[in-house]
Amino acid sequence: MYGGNDLTTTVIVGGFFGDEGKGKVVSYLALKDNVKIAVRTGSVNAGHTVNWNGKTYKLRIIPSAFMNEDSRLLIGAGANINVNIFFKEIRETGTEKRVGIDEQASIIEEKHILEDRGNSYLSKTIGTTGQGVGPAIAERVRRKAKLARDIPELNPYLTDVAGEVNEAIEKGENVILEGTQGTFLSLYHGTYPYVTGRDTTAAAICSEVGVGPTKIDDVLIVFKSYVTRVGAGPLPGELSLEEAERRGWLEKATVTGRIRRAAPFNYELARKAIMINGATQIALTKIDIVFPECKGIKDYDKLSLNAKKFIEEIENKLKIPVTMIGTGPEAENIIDLRREKI
Ligand code: IMP
Ligand code: MG
């Protein structure tokens, strides 16, 4: 179903190891569609980059749809809040009046951050982002975590996120559930133990927010035109640093500043990710990095022959449509094919 004027509930999920460009895709949808509610899941280990109006935002907790002033911005019950980062980002984005946190979201404390850094197993062996997210989740599993409702400063923002979201869905309004990281960093389906502390797949995104599977119209899976990974763990087809640099694929991580490891687009991983997430559409980002002649193009017909071949190969092999194609860093640098293909 097309999300533009028809009204849908869409889950945005990462197809590889995170950093596929979910922030950019969500920000485009926010500008283009009439998004009533956008919910961010996950936590501050994930940085979603949004380039909008000549500014770059590196969002770690506020939904990437913030630029639509009519959107209500929510943080789900399954999320983990770093209180300082929350206040910093509502200031940066000017969204104080539109933000809500589920009262059961849990809190990252200083001790969790310390446990995730230094010489710890998490830091040294797994190569975590050091944000305290895994230890905060462990605390929650031990039933000793502080929740958003226990923090007086958060009181003005508290809400029942599941209630708000399900009411909007009931009314037929547009809702976006923004996942974080990628399928292969999932605690359940990823490359364990080299994974993050939670399930990152579409079903888990719904569960964190409190939306049942029958309410979802579309699962939009985001693939970058090549694969990157930060931290330890397997990366099939990994290129040498020199080769990645030669191809212009070297990136720096949003949260930690580490160099991302890189590999070519991987059909086997993509197929599995589509299966696990029940994906219905693909957003393919950064095609302009693999095919520089495509930078900034907004019209599919104007893409180079090689770029079109790549997109057709993806559709032939993966059997679901590529409905959005990212051609540059700005929120609007997208070829939107939803009208034609859905
Ligand atoms: P943690 O999520 O900080 O516990 O880190 C566990 C693993 O997931 C490490 O390999 C991190 O580099 C990776 N990771 C966590 N969040 C992100 C993300 O947003 N993008 C890419 N990798 C991530
Ligand atoms: Mg990222």
PDB file of C-alpha atoms in Angstrom, residues 114-325:
ATOM      1  CA  LEU A 114      31.078   2.407  33.149  1.00  0.00           C
ATOM      2  CA  GLU A 115      30.333  -1.310  32.767  1.00  0.00           C
ATOM      3  CA  ASP A 116      30.243  -0.908  28.976  1.00  0.00           C
ATOM      4  CA  ARG A 117      33.659   0.818  28.782  1.00  0.00           C
ATOM      5  CA  GLY A 118      37.312   0.358  29.713  1.00  0.00           C
ATOM      6  CA  ASN A 119      38.623  -3.173  29.854  1.00  0.00           C
ATOM      7  CA  SER A 120      35.244  -4.870  30.039  1.00  0.00           C
ATOM      8  CA  TYR A 121      34.282  -7.948  27.989  1.00  0.00           C
ATOM      9  CA  LEU A 122      31.591  -5.887  26.240  1.00  0.00           C
ATOM     10  CA  SER A 123      34.011  -3.194  25.213  1.00  0.00           C
ATOM     11  CA  LYS A 124      37.070  -5.302  24.394  1.00  0.00           C
ATOM     12  CA  THR A 125      35.598  -8.480  22.904  1.00  0.00           C
ATOM     13  CA  ILE A 126      32.280  -7.370  21.446  1.00  0.00           C
ATOM     14  CA  GLY A 127      33.335  -3.833  20.575  1.00  0.00           C
ATOM     15  CA  THR A 128      30.168  -2.211  21.917  1.00  0.00           C
ATOM     16  CA  THR A 129      29.507   1.487  21.536  1.00  0.00           C
ATOM     17  CA  GLY A 130      30.150   2.040  25.264  1.00  0.00           C
ATOM     18  CA  GLN A 131      26.833   3.785  25.862  1.00  0.00           C
ATOM     19  CA  GLY A 132      25.681   1.512  28.686  1.00  0.00           C
ATOM     20  CA  VAL A 133      22.746   0.137  26.753  1.00  0.00           C
ATOM     21  CA  GLY A 134      23.487  -3.588  27.174  1.00  0.00           C
ATOM     22  CA  PRO A 135      24.084  -3.274  30.950  1.00  0.00           C
ATOM     23  CA  ALA A 136      20.906  -1.160  31.325  1.00  0.00           C
ATOM     24  CA  ILE A 137      18.899  -3.871  29.573  1.00  0.00           C
ATOM     25  CA  ALA A 138      20.497  -6.499  31.835  1.00  0.00           C
ATOM     26  CA  GLU A 139      19.388  -4.449  34.851  1.00  0.00           C
ATOM     27  CA  ARG A 140      15.867  -4.406  33.497  1.00  0.00           C
ATOM     28  CA  VAL A 141      15.909  -8.166  33.090  1.00  0.00           C
ATOM     29  CA  ARG A 142      17.001  -8.418  36.740  1.00  0.00           C
ATOM     30  CA  ARG A 143      13.840  -6.367  37.569  1.00  0.00           C
ATOM     31  CA  LYS A 144      15.872  -3.633  39.271  1.00  0.00           C
ATOM     32  CA  ALA A 145      15.929  -0.952  36.593  1.00  0.00           C
ATOM     33  CA  LYS A 146      14.775   2.615  37.054  1.00  0.00           C
ATOM     34  CA  LEU A 147      11.978   3.456  34.663  1.00  0.00           C
ATOM     35  CA  ALA A 148      11.065   6.796  33.112  1.00  0.00           C
ATOM     36  CA  ARG A 149       8.274   7.175  35.701  1.00  0.00           C
ATOM     37  CA  ASP A 150      10.896   7.107  38.499  1.00  0.00           C
ATOM     38  CA  ILE A 151      12.712  10.190  37.152  1.00  0.00           C
ATOM     39  CA  PRO A 152      11.017  13.453  38.230  1.00  0.00           C
ATOM     40  CA  GLU A 153      12.545  15.515  35.349  1.00  0.00           C
ATOM     41  CA  LEU A 154      10.880  13.219  32.838  1.00  0.00           C
ATOM     42  CA  ASN A 155       7.444  13.593  34.386  1.00  0.00           C
ATOM     43  CA  PRO A 156       6.194  16.273  31.937  1.00  0.00           C
ATOM     44  CA  TYR A 157       6.866  13.944  28.998  1.00  0.00           C
ATOM     45  CA  LEU A 158       5.371  10.721  30.301  1.00  0.00           C
ATOM     46  CA  THR A 159       2.635   9.076  28.314  1.00  0.00           C
ATOM     47  CA  ASP A 160       1.117   5.742  27.365  1.00  0.00           C
ATOM     48  CA  VAL A 161       2.829   5.242  24.000  1.00  0.00           C
ATOM     49  CA  ALA A 162       1.020   2.007  23.128  1.00  0.00           C
ATOM     50  CA  GLY A 163      -2.293   3.735  23.888  1.00  0.00           C
ATOM     51  CA  GLU A 164      -1.522   6.794  21.750  1.00  0.00           C
ATOM     52  CA  VAL A 165      -0.210   4.782  18.827  1.00  0.00           C
ATOM     53  CA  ASN A 166      -3.049   2.262  18.745  1.00  0.00           C
ATOM     54  CA  GLU A 167      -5.607   5.056  18.941  1.00  0.00           C
ATOM     55  CA  ALA A 168      -3.988   6.770  15.933  1.00  0.00           C
ATOM     56  CA  ILE A 169      -3.954   3.488  13.999  1.00  0.00           C
ATOM     57  CA  GLU A 170      -7.613   2.972  14.879  1.00  0.00           C
ATOM     58  CA  LYS A 171      -8.421   6.408  13.441  1.00  0.00           C
ATOM     59  CA  GLY A 172      -6.567   5.506  10.235  1.00  0.00           C
ATOM     60  CA  GLU A 173      -3.703   7.936  10.719  1.00  0.00           C
ATOM     61  CA  ASN A 174      -0.162   7.545   9.381  1.00  0.00           C
ATOM     62  CA  VAL A 175       2.228   6.014  11.896  1.00  0.00           C
ATOM     63  CA  ILE A 176       5.941   5.265  11.553  1.00  0.00           C
ATOM     64  CA  LEU A 177       7.775   2.878  13.854  1.00  0.00           C
ATOM     65  CA  GLU A 178      11.486   3.601  13.545  1.00  0.00           C
ATOM     66  CA  GLY A 179      13.791   0.690  14.243  1.00  0.00           C
ATOM     67  CA  THR A 180      17.463   1.004  15.095  1.00  0.00           C
ATOM     68  CA  GLN A 181      20.614  -0.880  14.113  1.00  0.00           C
ATOM     69  CA  GLY A 182      20.221  -3.805  11.743  1.00  0.00           C
ATOM     70  CA  THR A 183      18.875  -7.328  11.469  1.00  0.00           C
ATOM     71  CA  PHE A 184      22.293  -8.960  11.908  1.00  0.00           C
ATOM     72  CA  LEU A 185      22.969  -7.075  15.127  1.00  0.00           C
ATOM     73  CA  SER A 186      19.835  -8.667  16.606  1.00  0.00           C
ATOM     74  CA  LEU A 187      20.346 -10.475  19.901  1.00  0.00           C
ATOM     75  CA  TYR A 188      18.281 -13.371  18.488  1.00  0.00           C
ATOM     76  CA  HIS A 189      18.882 -13.418  14.735  1.00  0.00           C
ATOM     77  CA  GLY A 190      22.269 -11.733  14.422  1.00  0.00           C
ATOM     78  CA  THR A 191      25.870 -12.928  14.612  1.00  0.00           C
ATOM     79  CA  TYR A 192      25.811 -13.782  18.333  1.00  0.00           C
ATOM     80  CA  PRO A 193      27.719 -12.915  20.506  1.00  0.00           C
ATOM     81  CA  TYR A 194      28.713 -10.019  18.226  1.00  0.00           C
ATOM     82  CA  VAL A 195      25.327  -8.354  18.503  1.00  0.00           C
ATOM     83  CA  THR A 196      23.580  -5.617  20.398  1.00  0.00           C
ATOM     84  CA  GLY A 197      21.579  -6.218  23.577  1.00  0.00           C
ATOM     85  CA  ARG A 198      18.119  -6.551  22.015  1.00  0.00           C
ATOM     86  CA  ASP A 199      16.204  -7.951  19.088  1.00  0.00           C
ATOM     87  CA  THR A 200      16.336  -5.373  16.303  1.00  0.00           C
ATOM     88  CA  THR A 201      13.883  -6.983  13.854  1.00  0.00           C
ATOM     89  CA  ALA A 202      10.463  -5.743  12.738  1.00  0.00           C
ATOM     90  CA  ALA A 203       8.485  -7.859  15.186  1.00  0.00           C
ATOM     91  CA  ALA A 204      10.616  -6.569  18.057  1.00  0.00           C
ATOM     92  CA  ILE A 205      10.143  -2.976  16.929  1.00  0.00           C
ATOM     93  CA  CYS A 206       6.372  -3.529  17.182  1.00  0.00           C
ATOM     94  CA  SER A 207       6.756  -5.206  20.541  1.00  0.00           C
ATOM     95  CA  GLU A 208       8.844  -2.351  21.960  1.00  0.00           C
ATOM     96  CA  VAL A 209       6.130   0.107  20.997  1.00  0.00           C
ATOM     97  CA  GLY A 210       3.160  -2.089  21.919  1.00  0.00           C
ATOM     98  CA  VAL A 211       1.611  -2.583  18.479  1.00  0.00           C
ATOM     99  CA  GLY A 212       0.339  -6.011  17.455  1.00  0.00           C
ATOM    100  CA  PRO A 213       1.453  -7.672  14.199  1.00  0.00           C
ATOM    101  CA  THR A 214      -2.022  -7.438  12.629  1.00  0.00           C
ATOM    102  CA  LYS A 215      -1.820  -3.625  12.711  1.00  0.00           C
ATOM    103  CA  ILE A 216       1.189  -3.281  10.422  1.00  0.00           C
ATOM    104  CA  ASP A 217       0.616  -2.450   6.748  1.00  0.00           C
ATOM    105  CA  ASP A 218       4.198  -2.233   5.526  1.00  0.00           C
ATOM    106  CA  VAL A 219       7.666  -3.262   6.621  1.00  0.00           C
ATOM    107  CA  LEU A 220      10.132  -1.056   4.798  1.00  0.00           C
ATOM    108  CA  ILE A 221      13.588  -2.615   4.966  1.00  0.00           C
ATOM    109  CA  VAL A 222      16.537  -0.288   4.465  1.00  0.00           C
ATOM    110  CA  PHE A 223      19.608  -1.609   2.650  1.00  0.00           C
ATOM    111  CA  LYS A 224      22.644   0.472   1.869  1.00  0.00           C
ATOM    112  CA  SER A 225      24.135  -0.137  -1.594  1.00  0.00           C
ATOM    113  CA  TYR A 226      27.102  -1.763   0.181  1.00  0.00           C
ATOM    114  CA  VAL A 227      27.419  -3.257   3.655  1.00  0.00           C
ATOM    115  CA  THR A 228      29.199  -1.742   6.644  1.00  0.00           C
ATOM    116  CA  ARG A 229      29.811  -2.949  10.151  1.00  0.00           C
ATOM    117  CA  VAL A 230      31.396  -1.382  13.234  1.00  0.00           C
ATOM    118  CA  GLY A 231      32.773  -3.366  16.142  1.00  0.00           C
ATOM    119  CA  ALA A 232      33.736  -7.045  16.130  1.00  0.00           C
ATOM    120  CA  GLY A 233      32.054  -9.981  14.372  1.00  0.00           C
ATOM    121  CA  PRO A 234      31.873 -11.549  10.928  1.00  0.00           C
ATOM    122  CA  LEU A 235      31.423  -9.459   7.786  1.00  0.00           C
ATOM    123  CA  PRO A 236      31.211 -11.650   4.668  1.00  0.00           C
ATOM    124  CA  GLY A 237      33.177 -10.284   1.703  1.00  0.00           C
ATOM    125  CA  GLU A 238      34.957  -7.717   3.870  1.00  0.00           C
ATOM    126  CA  LEU A 239      37.229  -5.417   1.866  1.00  0.00           C
ATOM    127  CA  SER A 240      40.644  -4.279   2.969  1.00  0.00           C
ATOM    128  CA  LEU A 241      40.753  -0.770   4.367  1.00  0.00           C
ATOM    129  CA  GLU A 242      42.656   0.370   1.274  1.00  0.00           C
ATOM    130  CA  GLU A 243      40.087  -1.118  -1.096  1.00  0.00           C
ATOM    131  CA  ALA A 244      37.179   0.365   0.862  1.00  0.00           C
ATOM    132  CA  GLU A 245      38.889   3.741   0.735  1.00  0.00           C
ATOM    133  CA  ARG A 246      39.582   3.415  -2.990  1.00  0.00           C
ATOM    134  CA  ARG A 247      35.878   2.781  -3.594  1.00  0.00           C
ATOM    135  CA  GLY A 248      34.882   5.703  -1.388  1.00  0.00           C
ATOM    136  CA  TRP A 249      33.057   3.394   1.022  1.00  0.00           C
ATOM    137  CA  LEU A 250      34.936   4.319   4.199  1.00  0.00           C
ATOM    138  CA  GLU A 251      32.579   5.788   6.764  1.00  0.00           C
ATOM    139  CA  LYS A 252      32.944   6.917  10.353  1.00  0.00           C
ATOM    140  CA  ALA A 253      30.467   5.706  12.975  1.00  0.00           C
ATOM    141  CA  THR A 254      27.954   8.331  14.145  1.00  0.00           C
ATOM    142  CA  VAL A 255      28.181   7.584  17.865  1.00  0.00           C
ATOM    143  CA  THR A 256      31.746   6.336  18.387  1.00  0.00           C
ATOM    144  CA  GLY A 257      33.662   7.844  15.447  1.00  0.00           C
ATOM    145  CA  ARG A 258      35.180   4.425  14.666  1.00  0.00           C
ATOM    146  CA  ILE A 259      35.926   3.501  11.040  1.00  0.00           C
ATOM    147  CA  ARG A 260      33.230   1.235   9.634  1.00  0.00           C
ATOM    148  CA  ARG A 261      34.338  -1.995   7.993  1.00  0.00           C
ATOM    149  CA  ALA A 262      32.918  -2.373   4.476  1.00  0.00           C
ATOM    150  CA  ALA A 263      31.828  -5.103   2.039  1.00  0.00           C
ATOM    151  CA  PRO A 264      29.852  -5.286  -1.205  1.00  0.00           C
ATOM    152  CA  PHE A 265      26.052  -5.638  -1.193  1.00  0.00           C
ATOM    153  CA  ASN A 266      25.239  -9.138   0.061  1.00  0.00           C
ATOM    154  CA  TYR A 267      22.240 -10.928  -1.464  1.00  0.00           C
ATOM    155  CA  GLU A 268      22.331 -13.847   0.933  1.00  0.00           C
ATOM    156  CA  LEU A 269      22.101 -11.573   3.964  1.00  0.00           C
ATOM    157  CA  ALA A 270      19.487  -9.425   2.257  1.00  0.00           C
ATOM    158  CA  ARG A 271      17.300 -12.431   1.477  1.00  0.00           C
ATOM    159  CA  LYS A 272      17.454 -13.643   5.052  1.00  0.00           C
ATOM    160  CA  ALA A 273      16.723 -10.170   6.408  1.00  0.00           C
ATOM    161  CA  ILE A 274      13.647  -9.855   4.189  1.00  0.00           C
ATOM    162  CA  MET A 275      12.411 -13.202   5.442  1.00  0.00           C
ATOM    163  CA  ILE A 276      12.940 -12.522   9.148  1.00  0.00           C
ATOM    164  CA  ASN A 277      11.359  -9.075   8.967  1.00  0.00           C
ATOM    165  CA  GLY A 278       8.522  -9.963   6.611  1.00  0.00           C
ATOM    166  CA  ALA A 279       9.643  -6.970   4.562  1.00  0.00           C
ATOM    167  CA  THR A 280       7.276  -5.668   1.878  1.00  0.00           C
ATOM    168  CA  GLN A 281       9.399  -2.909   0.306  1.00  0.00           C
ATOM    169  CA  ILE A 282      13.066  -1.954   0.025  1.00  0.00           C
ATOM    170  CA  ALA A 283      14.610   1.462   0.486  1.00  0.00           C
ATOM    171  CA  LEU A 284      18.046   1.358  -1.144  1.00  0.00           C
ATOM    172  CA  THR A 285      20.346   4.104   0.117  1.00  0.00           C
ATOM    173  CA  LYS A 286      23.638   5.646  -1.023  1.00  0.00           C
ATOM    174  CA  ILE A 287      23.389   4.540  -4.628  1.00  0.00           C
ATOM    175  CA  ASP A 288      25.384   7.697  -5.432  1.00  0.00           C
ATOM    176  CA  ILE A 289      28.365   6.326  -3.503  1.00  0.00           C
ATOM    177  CA  VAL A 290      28.530   3.212  -5.693  1.00  0.00           C
ATOM    178  CA  PHE A 291      27.468   5.103  -8.854  1.00  0.00           C
ATOM    179  CA  PRO A 292      28.669   8.709  -8.347  1.00  0.00           C
ATOM    180  CA  GLU A 293      27.015   9.869 -11.591  1.00  0.00           C
ATOM    181  CA  CYS A 294      23.634   9.350  -9.821  1.00  0.00           C
ATOM    182  CA  LYS A 295      24.183  12.000  -7.148  1.00  0.00           C
ATOM    183  CA  GLY A 296      21.128  14.133  -6.473  1.00  0.00           C
ATOM    184  CA  ILE A 297      18.973  12.542  -9.185  1.00  0.00           C
ATOM    185  CA  LYS A 298      15.244  12.495  -8.428  1.00  0.00           C
ATOM    186  CA  ASP A 299      13.961  10.794 -11.542  1.00  0.00           C
ATOM    187  CA  TYR A 300      14.459   7.051 -12.021  1.00  0.00           C
ATOM    188  CA  ASP A 301      14.853   7.376 -15.788  1.00  0.00           C
ATOM    189  CA  LYS A 302      17.860   9.641 -15.323  1.00  0.00           C
ATOM    190  CA  LEU A 303      19.864   7.054 -13.357  1.00  0.00           C
ATOM    191  CA  SER A 304      22.829   5.530 -15.197  1.00  0.00           C
ATOM    192  CA  LEU A 305      22.424   2.168 -16.908  1.00  0.00           C
ATOM    193  CA  ASN A 306      24.664   0.456 -14.358  1.00  0.00           C
ATOM    194  CA  ALA A 307      22.676   1.819 -11.444  1.00  0.00           C
ATOM    195  CA  LYS A 308      19.408   0.657 -13.010  1.00  0.00           C
ATOM    196  CA  LYS A 309      20.912  -2.792 -13.619  1.00  0.00           C
ATOM    197  CA  PHE A 310      21.884  -2.991  -9.961  1.00  0.00           C
ATOM    198  CA  ILE A 311      18.370  -2.064  -8.837  1.00  0.00           C
ATOM    199  CA  GLU A 312      16.783  -4.535 -11.252  1.00  0.00           C
ATOM    200  CA  GLU A 313      19.096  -7.272 -10.043  1.00  0.00           C
ATOM    201  CA  ILE A 314      18.050  -6.558  -6.462  1.00  0.00           C
ATOM    202  CA  GLU A 315      14.372  -6.795  -7.377  1.00  0.00           C
ATOM    203  CA  ASN A 316      14.868  -9.968  -9.413  1.00  0.00           C
ATOM    204  CA  LYS A 317      16.844 -11.712  -6.711  1.00  0.00           C
ATOM    205  CA  LEU A 318      14.965 -10.475  -3.667  1.00  0.00           C
ATOM    206  CA  LYS A 319      11.414 -10.492  -5.046  1.00  0.00           C
ATOM    207  CA  ILE A 320      10.118  -7.353  -3.368  1.00  0.00           C
ATOM    208  CA  PRO A 321      10.051  -3.874  -4.918  1.00  0.00           C
ATOM    209  CA  VAL A 322      12.682  -1.199  -4.419  1.00  0.00           C
ATOM    210  CA  THR A 323      10.335   1.708  -3.734  1.00  0.00           C
ATOM    211  CA  MET A 324      12.824   4.329  -2.557  1.00  0.00           C
ATOM    212  CA  ILE A 325      16.340   5.062  -3.793  1.00  0.00           C
TER     213      ILE A 325
END
